[in-house]
């Protein structure tokens, strides 16, 4: 599924298109996801099962949504992040909040880091082609608790992919594929399903910019007109701006490791 999605984009835009996807989107991502706070399911799960100052590996830490709050809670955090732009913003956020953590550059499959009591991987596996090896390494590095977050439903903008590109988007691997793969690996994990908040945009132009970026539509691309018309129908006025309908559920998956006696 990952390979099919990548090859579809290369066929439509040219092979190798996109480069570092997050180079242009990192700042928007940082504003959009922010920092996890009190009541966040991931933070609560870790805090209830493994006390600080345990070691935490955050694999694909992004701009630090969970890594920075966990470090502020007293955990010893190592953040693994392949994107240069994401790492830079993570370091900026940590410095601005007076938080210390280790940051390791590189893909999870390639980096060498020691095991930790907790291994966290939040919304990363969508683009991992060899998910079996990726998960095996995650499990092997988790001494007490492994935590994975992943979408249940596709992003709303993918429904408009066919309108602007003339063909449906290749489906993205999500919760159902991940959970069945875990079962194949002999991991019967725990699951809780949550509903994400609505995507809220202050105005129609902000929504158009975001969706055009997600759909690889350049400012001068004539497909932008079709997208703008579709968004006018899809956006719903509400408190604080415009929202997009549709289910936006995500799954919190975790499994605990047996602690040897003696």
PDB file of C-alpha atoms in Angstrom:
ATOM      1  CA  UNK A   1       0.000   0.000   0.000  1.00  0.00           C
ATOM      2  CA  UNK A   2       2.811   2.411   0.852  1.00  0.00           C
ATOM      3  CA  UNK A   3       4.626   1.633  -2.378  1.00  0.00           C
ATOM      4  CA  UNK A   4       1.438   2.055  -4.427  1.00  0.00           C
ATOM      5  CA  UNK A   5       0.782   5.478  -2.904  1.00  0.00           C
ATOM      6  CA  UNK A   6       4.345   6.632  -3.530  1.00  0.00           C
ATOM      7  CA  UNK A   7       4.387   5.378  -7.113  1.00  0.00           C
ATOM      8  CA  UNK A   8       1.050   7.070  -7.790  1.00  0.00           C
ATOM      9  CA  UNK A   9       2.473  10.448  -6.747  1.00  0.00           C
ATOM     10  CA  UNK A  10       5.627   9.888  -8.819  1.00  0.00           C
ATOM     11  CA  UNK A  11       3.534   8.973 -11.848  1.00  0.00           C
ATOM     12  CA  UNK A  12       1.427  12.106 -11.532  1.00  0.00           C
ATOM     13  CA  UNK A  13       4.137  14.568 -10.511  1.00  0.00           C
ATOM     14  CA  UNK A  14       7.377  12.992 -11.692  1.00  0.00           C
ATOM     15  CA  UNK A  15       9.609  10.394 -10.050  1.00  0.00           C
ATOM     16  CA  UNK A  16      11.203  11.567  -6.847  1.00  0.00           C
ATOM     17  CA  UNK A  17       8.629  14.327  -6.434  1.00  0.00           C
ATOM     18  CA  UNK A  18       8.244  15.731  -2.981  1.00  0.00           C
ATOM     19  CA  UNK A  19      11.790  15.370  -1.633  1.00  0.00           C
ATOM     20  CA  UNK A  20      11.628  15.927   2.106  1.00  0.00           C
ATOM     21  CA  UNK A  21       7.846  16.191   2.369  1.00  0.00           C
ATOM     22  CA  UNK A  22       8.118  17.956   5.719  1.00  0.00           C
ATOM     23  CA  UNK A  23      10.611  20.595   4.571  1.00  0.00           C
ATOM     24  CA  UNK A  24       7.761  22.798   3.363  1.00  0.00           C
ATOM     25  CA  UNK A  25       5.107  21.634   5.806  1.00  0.00           C
ATOM     26  CA  UNK A  26       6.999  21.521   9.105  1.00  0.00           C
ATOM     27  CA  UNK A  27       5.948  24.969  10.308  1.00  0.00           C
ATOM     28  CA  UNK A  28       2.304  24.364   9.421  1.00  0.00           C
ATOM     29  CA  UNK A  29       2.509  20.976  11.130  1.00  0.00           C
ATOM     30  CA  UNK A  30       3.935  22.555  14.294  1.00  0.00           C
ATOM     31  CA  UNK A  31       1.115  25.092  14.437  1.00  0.00           C
ATOM     32  CA  UNK A  32      -1.507  22.460  13.709  1.00  0.00           C
ATOM     33  CA  UNK A  33      -0.558  19.751  16.209  1.00  0.00           C
ATOM     34  CA  UNK A  34       0.858  21.944  18.968  1.00  0.00           C
ATOM     35  CA  UNK A  35       1.970  20.353  22.223  1.00  0.00           C
ATOM     36  CA  UNK A  36       0.100  17.599  24.044  1.00  0.00           C
ATOM     37  CA  UNK A  37      -1.292  18.779  27.347  1.00  0.00           C
ATOM     38  CA  UNK A  38      -3.252  17.522  30.361  1.00  0.00           C
ATOM     39  CA  UNK A  39      -5.764  14.873  29.374  1.00  0.00           C
ATOM     40  CA  UNK A  40      -3.860  13.777  26.289  1.00  0.00           C
ATOM     41  CA  UNK A  41      -4.462   9.998  25.958  1.00  0.00           C
ATOM     42  CA  UNK A  42      -0.838   9.199  25.055  1.00  0.00           C
ATOM     43  CA  UNK A  43       0.635  11.117  27.984  1.00  0.00           C
ATOM     44  CA  UNK A  44      -1.957   9.698  30.383  1.00  0.00           C
ATOM     45  CA  UNK A  45      -1.325   6.123  29.252  1.00  0.00           C
ATOM     46  CA  UNK A  46       2.430   6.386  29.736  1.00  0.00           C
ATOM     47  CA  UNK A  47       2.169   8.197  33.071  1.00  0.00           C
ATOM     48  CA  UNK A  48      -0.204   5.571  34.490  1.00  0.00           C
ATOM     49  CA  UNK A  49       1.948   2.596  33.514  1.00  0.00           C
ATOM     50  CA  UNK A  50       5.564   3.722  33.754  1.00  0.00           C
ATOM     51  CA  UNK A  51       6.665   6.396  36.206  1.00  0.00           C
ATOM     52  CA  UNK A  52       9.259   9.083  35.516  1.00  0.00           C
ATOM     53  CA  UNK A  53      12.228   9.274  35.289  1.00  0.00           C
ATOM     54  CA  UNK A  54      11.971   6.245  33.015  1.00  0.00           C
ATOM     55  CA  UNK A  55      13.588   6.376  29.589  1.00  0.00           C
ATOM     56  CA  UNK A  56      11.311   7.062  26.607  1.00  0.00           C
ATOM     57  CA  UNK A  57      12.110   6.585  22.930  1.00  0.00           C
ATOM     58  CA  UNK A  58       9.868   8.744  20.732  1.00  0.00           C
ATOM     59  CA  UNK A  59      10.205   7.327  17.217  1.00  0.00           C
ATOM     60  CA  UNK A  60       9.257   9.896  14.603  1.00  0.00           C
ATOM     61  CA  UNK A  61       8.976  12.659  17.182  1.00  0.00           C
ATOM     62  CA  UNK A  62       8.127  15.398  14.695  1.00  0.00           C
ATOM     63  CA  UNK A  63       8.170  18.853  16.282  1.00  0.00           C
ATOM     64  CA  UNK A  64       7.925  17.386  19.772  1.00  0.00           C
ATOM     65  CA  UNK A  65       4.197  17.106  20.465  1.00  0.00           C
ATOM     66  CA  UNK A  66       4.794  14.276  22.945  1.00  0.00           C
ATOM     67  CA  UNK A  67       8.575  14.269  23.388  1.00  0.00           C
ATOM     68  CA  UNK A  68       8.711  17.739  24.942  1.00  0.00           C
ATOM     69  CA  UNK A  69       5.816  17.307  27.422  1.00  0.00           C
ATOM     70  CA  UNK A  70       7.219  13.902  28.453  1.00  0.00           C
ATOM     71  CA  UNK A  71      10.624  15.476  29.107  1.00  0.00           C
ATOM     72  CA  UNK A  72       8.908  18.223  31.099  1.00  0.00           C
ATOM     73  CA  UNK A  73       7.207  15.490  33.166  1.00  0.00           C
ATOM     74  CA  UNK A  74      10.619  14.149  34.159  1.00  0.00           C
ATOM     75  CA  UNK A  75      11.089  11.334  31.645  1.00  0.00           C
ATOM     76  CA  UNK A  76      14.475  10.907  29.990  1.00  0.00           C
ATOM     77  CA  UNK A  77      13.495  11.291  26.351  1.00  0.00           C
ATOM     78  CA  UNK A  78      15.343  10.365  23.187  1.00  0.00           C
ATOM     79  CA  UNK A  79      13.589  11.689  20.082  1.00  0.00           C
ATOM     80  CA  UNK A  80      14.319   9.966  16.770  1.00  0.00           C
ATOM     81  CA  UNK A  81      13.391  12.121  13.758  1.00  0.00           C
ATOM     82  CA  UNK A  82      14.552  11.799  10.108  1.00  0.00           C
ATOM     83  CA  UNK A  83      13.373  15.213   8.844  1.00  0.00           C
ATOM     84  CA  UNK A  84      15.882  18.048   9.227  1.00  0.00           C
ATOM     85  CA  UNK A  85      13.114  20.653   9.324  1.00  0.00           C
ATOM     86  CA  UNK A  86      11.216  18.763  12.021  1.00  0.00           C
ATOM     87  CA  UNK A  87      14.345  18.308  14.138  1.00  0.00           C
ATOM     88  CA  UNK A  88      15.145  22.004  13.955  1.00  0.00           C
ATOM     89  CA  UNK A  89      11.694  22.969  15.170  1.00  0.00           C
ATOM     90  CA  UNK A  90      11.765  20.316  17.888  1.00  0.00           C
ATOM     91  CA  UNK A  91      15.028  21.767  19.193  1.00  0.00           C
ATOM     92  CA  UNK A  92      13.616  25.287  19.035  1.00  0.00           C
ATOM     93  CA  UNK A  93      10.518  24.234  20.973  1.00  0.00           C
ATOM     94  CA  UNK A  94      12.589  22.426  23.596  1.00  0.00           C
ATOM     95  CA  UNK A  95      14.928  25.401  24.072  1.00  0.00           C
ATOM     96  CA  UNK A  96      12.033  27.819  24.284  1.00  0.00           C
ATOM     97  CA  UNK A  97      10.371  25.733  26.996  1.00  0.00           C
ATOM     98  CA  UNK A  98      13.552  25.034  28.927  1.00  0.00           C
ATOM     99  CA  UNK A  99      13.329  21.279  28.325  1.00  0.00           C
ATOM    100  CA  UNK A 100      16.249  18.915  27.816  1.00  0.00           C
ATOM    101  CA  UNK A 101      16.117  15.810  25.631  1.00  0.00           C
ATOM    102  CA  UNK A 102      18.320  13.911  23.208  1.00  0.00           C
ATOM    103  CA  UNK A 103      17.584  14.162  19.481  1.00  0.00           C
ATOM    104  CA  UNK A 104      18.805  11.481  17.059  1.00  0.00           C
ATOM    105  CA  UNK A 105      18.775  12.162  13.313  1.00  0.00           C
ATOM    106  CA  UNK A 106      17.825   9.331  10.995  1.00  0.00           C
ATOM    107  CA  UNK A 107      15.261   6.760   9.988  1.00  0.00           C
ATOM    108  CA  UNK A 108      14.201   4.347  12.736  1.00  0.00           C
ATOM    109  CA  UNK A 109      15.252   1.371  10.647  1.00  0.00           C
ATOM    110  CA  UNK A 110      18.833   2.714  10.475  1.00  0.00           C
ATOM    111  CA  UNK A 111      19.576   4.462  13.781  1.00  0.00           C
ATOM    112  CA  UNK A 112      21.315   2.761  16.677  1.00  0.00           C
ATOM    113  CA  UNK A 113      19.847   3.688  20.029  1.00  0.00           C
ATOM    114  CA  UNK A 114      19.666   1.733  23.297  1.00  0.00           C
ATOM    115  CA  UNK A 115      16.377   0.192  24.484  1.00  0.00           C
ATOM    116  CA  UNK A 116      14.088   2.169  26.781  1.00  0.00           C
ATOM    117  CA  UNK A 117      11.355   1.402  29.274  1.00  0.00           C
ATOM    118  CA  UNK A 118       8.847   3.062  26.925  1.00  0.00           C
ATOM    119  CA  UNK A 119       8.836   3.227  23.135  1.00  0.00           C
ATOM    120  CA  UNK A 120       6.335   5.601  21.514  1.00  0.00           C
ATOM    121  CA  UNK A 121       5.495   5.877  17.807  1.00  0.00           C
ATOM    122  CA  UNK A 122       2.703   8.354  17.064  1.00  0.00           C
ATOM    123  CA  UNK A 123       1.232   8.689  13.547  1.00  0.00           C
ATOM    124  CA  UNK A 124       4.358   7.523  11.724  1.00  0.00           C
ATOM    125  CA  UNK A 125       3.607   4.157  10.125  1.00  0.00           C
ATOM    126  CA  UNK A 126       1.610   5.494   7.175  1.00  0.00           C
ATOM    127  CA  UNK A 127       4.770   5.833   5.066  1.00  0.00           C
ATOM    128  CA  UNK A 128       6.708   2.797   6.331  1.00  0.00           C
ATOM    129  CA  UNK A 129       6.950   0.184   3.596  1.00  0.00           C
ATOM    130  CA  UNK A 130       8.546  -2.586   5.661  1.00  0.00           C
ATOM    131  CA  UNK A 131       6.233  -2.215   8.639  1.00  0.00           C
ATOM    132  CA  UNK A 132       7.030  -5.728   9.859  1.00  0.00           C
ATOM    133  CA  UNK A 133      10.713  -4.933  10.458  1.00  0.00           C
ATOM    134  CA  UNK A 134       9.847  -1.501  11.808  1.00  0.00           C
ATOM    135  CA  UNK A 135       7.456  -2.938  14.414  1.00  0.00           C
ATOM    136  CA  UNK A 136       9.807  -5.764  15.304  1.00  0.00           C
ATOM    137  CA  UNK A 137      12.492  -3.224  16.141  1.00  0.00           C
ATOM    138  CA  UNK A 138       9.992  -1.126  18.124  1.00  0.00           C
ATOM    139  CA  UNK A 139       8.960  -4.143  20.144  1.00  0.00           C
ATOM    140  CA  UNK A 140      12.549  -5.199  20.703  1.00  0.00           C
ATOM    141  CA  UNK A 141      13.495  -1.771  22.068  1.00  0.00           C
ATOM    142  CA  UNK A 142      10.546  -1.554  24.482  1.00  0.00           C
ATOM    143  CA  UNK A 143      11.490  -2.945  27.887  1.00  0.00           C
ATOM    144  CA  UNK A 144       8.142  -2.299  29.582  1.00  0.00           C
ATOM    145  CA  UNK A 145       5.654  -0.529  27.305  1.00  0.00           C
ATOM    146  CA  UNK A 146       5.172   0.057  23.577  1.00  0.00           C
ATOM    147  CA  UNK A 147       2.673   2.690  22.401  1.00  0.00           C
ATOM    148  CA  UNK A 148       1.541   3.332  18.825  1.00  0.00           C
ATOM    149  CA  UNK A 149      -1.001   5.866  17.561  1.00  0.00           C
ATOM    150  CA  UNK A 150      -2.516   5.655  14.078  1.00  0.00           C
ATOM    151  CA  UNK A 151      -5.535   6.922  12.167  1.00  0.00           C
ATOM    152  CA  UNK A 152      -8.653   4.813  11.765  1.00  0.00           C
ATOM    153  CA  UNK A 153     -10.244   6.947   9.035  1.00  0.00           C
ATOM    154  CA  UNK A 154      -8.496   8.536   6.025  1.00  0.00           C
ATOM    155  CA  UNK A 155      -7.863  12.258   5.957  1.00  0.00           C
ATOM    156  CA  UNK A 156     -10.891  14.145   4.533  1.00  0.00           C
ATOM    157  CA  UNK A 157      -8.834  15.742   1.761  1.00  0.00           C
ATOM    158  CA  UNK A 158      -8.167  12.344   0.186  1.00  0.00           C
ATOM    159  CA  UNK A 159     -11.819  12.152  -0.882  1.00  0.00           C
ATOM    160  CA  UNK A 160     -11.132  15.080  -3.236  1.00  0.00           C
ATOM    161  CA  UNK A 161      -7.993  13.572  -4.749  1.00  0.00           C
ATOM    162  CA  UNK A 162      -9.961  12.030  -7.612  1.00  0.00           C
ATOM    163  CA  UNK A 163     -11.668  15.334  -8.376  1.00  0.00           C
ATOM    164  CA  UNK A 164      -8.412  17.170  -8.960  1.00  0.00           C
ATOM    165  CA  UNK A 165      -6.223  14.358 -10.323  1.00  0.00           C
ATOM    166  CA  UNK A 166      -8.774  12.301 -12.246  1.00  0.00           C
ATOM    167  CA  UNK A 167      -8.250   9.054 -10.341  1.00  0.00           C
ATOM    168  CA  UNK A 168      -8.899   7.863  -6.774  1.00  0.00           C
ATOM    169  CA  UNK A 169      -6.093   8.067  -4.251  1.00  0.00           C
ATOM    170  CA  UNK A 170      -4.414   4.769  -3.477  1.00  0.00           C
ATOM    171  CA  UNK A 171      -5.576   3.778   0.036  1.00  0.00           C
ATOM    172  CA  UNK A 172      -3.361   4.479   3.019  1.00  0.00           C
ATOM    173  CA  UNK A 173      -2.469   1.785   5.559  1.00  0.00           C
ATOM    174  CA  UNK A 174      -4.098   2.592   8.866  1.00  0.00           C
ATOM    175  CA  UNK A 175      -5.440   0.942  12.012  1.00  0.00           C
ATOM    176  CA  UNK A 176      -6.892  -2.243  10.523  1.00  0.00           C
ATOM    177  CA  UNK A 177      -3.721  -3.119   8.598  1.00  0.00           C
ATOM    178  CA  UNK A 178      -1.492  -2.293  11.569  1.00  0.00           C
ATOM    179  CA  UNK A 179      -3.472  -4.285  14.104  1.00  0.00           C
ATOM    180  CA  UNK A 180      -3.612  -7.370  11.916  1.00  0.00           C
ATOM    181  CA  UNK A 181       0.124  -7.132  11.338  1.00  0.00           C
ATOM    182  CA  UNK A 182       0.684  -6.978  15.099  1.00  0.00           C
ATOM    183  CA  UNK A 183      -1.370 -10.157  15.463  1.00  0.00           C
ATOM    184  CA  UNK A 184       0.782 -11.822  12.819  1.00  0.00           C
ATOM    185  CA  UNK A 185       3.806 -10.832  14.912  1.00  0.00           C
ATOM    186  CA  UNK A 186       2.254 -12.491  17.957  1.00  0.00           C
ATOM    187  CA  UNK A 187       1.316  -9.219  19.668  1.00  0.00           C
ATOM    188  CA  UNK A 188      -2.273  -9.057  20.959  1.00  0.00           C
ATOM    189  CA  UNK A 189      -2.299  -5.354  21.752  1.00  0.00           C
ATOM    190  CA  UNK A 190      -4.774  -3.229  23.681  1.00  0.00           C
ATOM    191  CA  UNK A 191      -6.793  -0.637  21.755  1.00  0.00           C
ATOM    192  CA  UNK A 192      -8.823   2.469  22.465  1.00  0.00           C
ATOM    193  CA  UNK A 193     -10.503   4.479  19.721  1.00  0.00           C
ATOM    194  CA  UNK A 194     -10.781   8.264  20.001  1.00  0.00           C
ATOM    195  CA  UNK A 195     -12.364  10.920  17.852  1.00  0.00           C
ATOM    196  CA  UNK A 196     -10.089  13.713  16.706  1.00  0.00           C
ATOM    197  CA  UNK A 197     -11.299  17.290  16.803  1.00  0.00           C
ATOM    198  CA  UNK A 198     -12.589  18.838  13.604  1.00  0.00           C
ATOM    199  CA  UNK A 199     -10.202  20.545  11.228  1.00  0.00           C
ATOM    200  CA  UNK A 200     -10.893  24.241  11.762  1.00  0.00           C
ATOM    201  CA  UNK A 201      -9.751  26.980   9.397  1.00  0.00           C
ATOM    202  CA  UNK A 202     -10.120  30.714  10.076  1.00  0.00           C
ATOM    203  CA  UNK A 203     -11.186  31.343   6.474  1.00  0.00           C
ATOM    204  CA  UNK A 204     -11.703  29.579   3.150  1.00  0.00           C
ATOM    205  CA  UNK A 205      -8.323  30.701   1.812  1.00  0.00           C
ATOM    206  CA  UNK A 206      -6.512  29.005   4.715  1.00  0.00           C
ATOM    207  CA  UNK A 207      -8.356  25.772   3.976  1.00  0.00           C
ATOM    208  CA  UNK A 208      -7.500  26.044   0.289  1.00  0.00           C
ATOM    209  CA  UNK A 209      -3.797  26.548   1.046  1.00  0.00           C
ATOM    210  CA  UNK A 210      -3.701  23.552   3.373  1.00  0.00           C
ATOM    211  CA  UNK A 211      -5.593  21.170   1.119  1.00  0.00           C
ATOM    212  CA  UNK A 212      -3.702  22.298  -1.998  1.00  0.00           C
ATOM    213  CA  UNK A 213      -0.452  21.509  -0.192  1.00  0.00           C
ATOM    214  CA  UNK A 214      -1.703  18.086   0.880  1.00  0.00           C
ATOM    215  CA  UNK A 215      -2.821  17.330  -2.681  1.00  0.00           C
ATOM    216  CA  UNK A 216       0.396  18.608  -4.338  1.00  0.00           C
ATOM    217  CA  UNK A 217      -1.378  21.424  -6.191  1.00  0.00           C
ATOM    218  CA  UNK A 218       0.921  24.352  -6.935  1.00  0.00           C
ATOM    219  CA  UNK A 219      -0.432  27.941  -6.781  1.00  0.00           C
ATOM    220  CA  UNK A 220      -0.441  28.246 -10.594  1.00  0.00           C
ATOM    221  CA  UNK A 221      -1.976  24.786 -11.188  1.00  0.00           C
ATOM    222  CA  UNK A 222      -5.426  25.039 -12.879  1.00  0.00           C
ATOM    223  CA  UNK A 223      -6.596  22.151 -10.636  1.00  0.00           C
ATOM    224  CA  UNK A 224      -6.678  24.692  -7.829  1.00  0.00           C
ATOM    225  CA  UNK A 225      -9.923  26.106  -9.258  1.00  0.00           C
ATOM    226  CA  UNK A 226     -11.665  22.728  -9.019  1.00  0.00           C
ATOM    227  CA  UNK A 227     -10.396  22.284  -5.472  1.00  0.00           C
ATOM    228  CA  UNK A 228     -11.632  25.739  -4.458  1.00  0.00           C
ATOM    229  CA  UNK A 229     -15.114  24.958  -5.775  1.00  0.00           C
ATOM    230  CA  UNK A 230     -15.211  21.618  -3.976  1.00  0.00           C
ATOM    231  CA  UNK A 231     -14.082  23.211  -0.723  1.00  0.00           C
ATOM    232  CA  UNK A 232     -16.812  25.832  -0.921  1.00  0.00           C
ATOM    233  CA  UNK A 233     -19.308  22.968  -0.737  1.00  0.00           C
ATOM    234  CA  UNK A 234     -17.401  20.911   1.833  1.00  0.00           C
ATOM    235  CA  UNK A 235     -16.602  23.628   4.390  1.00  0.00           C
ATOM    236  CA  UNK A 236     -19.164  24.269   7.119  1.00  0.00           C
ATOM    237  CA  UNK A 237     -19.221  27.629   8.942  1.00  0.00           C
ATOM    238  CA  UNK A 238     -18.895  27.238  12.695  1.00  0.00           C
ATOM    239  CA  UNK A 239     -17.525  28.766  15.833  1.00  0.00           C
ATOM    240  CA  UNK A 240     -13.980  29.952  15.213  1.00  0.00           C
ATOM    241  CA  UNK A 241     -14.030  29.478  11.448  1.00  0.00           C
ATOM    242  CA  UNK A 242     -14.812  26.728   8.961  1.00  0.00           C
ATOM    243  CA  UNK A 243     -14.785  22.987   9.597  1.00  0.00           C
ATOM    244  CA  UNK A 244     -14.732  19.881   7.432  1.00  0.00           C
ATOM    245  CA  UNK A 245     -17.103  17.028   8.137  1.00  0.00           C
ATOM    246  CA  UNK A 246     -16.457  13.297   8.167  1.00  0.00           C
ATOM    247  CA  UNK A 247     -15.200  10.861  10.778  1.00  0.00           C
ATOM    248  CA  UNK A 248     -11.708  11.541  12.119  1.00  0.00           C
ATOM    249  CA  UNK A 249     -11.031   8.672  14.504  1.00  0.00           C
ATOM    250  CA  UNK A 250      -7.638   7.464  15.678  1.00  0.00           C
ATOM    251  CA  UNK A 251      -6.510   4.423  17.594  1.00  0.00           C
ATOM    252  CA  UNK A 252      -4.242   4.269  20.622  1.00  0.00           C
ATOM    253  CA  UNK A 253      -2.543   0.868  20.643  1.00  0.00           C
ATOM    254  CA  UNK A 254      -0.280  -0.426  23.382  1.00  0.00           C
ATOM    255  CA  UNK A 255       1.222  -3.610  24.763  1.00  0.00           C
ATOM    256  CA  UNK A 256       3.157  -4.191  27.946  1.00  0.00           C
ATOM    257  CA  UNK A 257       6.238  -6.365  28.304  1.00  0.00           C
ATOM    258  CA  UNK A 258       6.767  -8.894  31.038  1.00  0.00           C
ATOM    259  CA  UNK A 259       9.304  -7.741  33.634  1.00  0.00           C
ATOM    260  CA  UNK A 260      11.721 -10.571  34.587  1.00  0.00           C
ATOM    261  CA  UNK A 261      11.596 -11.489  38.260  1.00  0.00           C
ATOM    262  CA  UNK A 262      14.701 -11.396  40.395  1.00  0.00           C
TER     263      UNK A 262
END
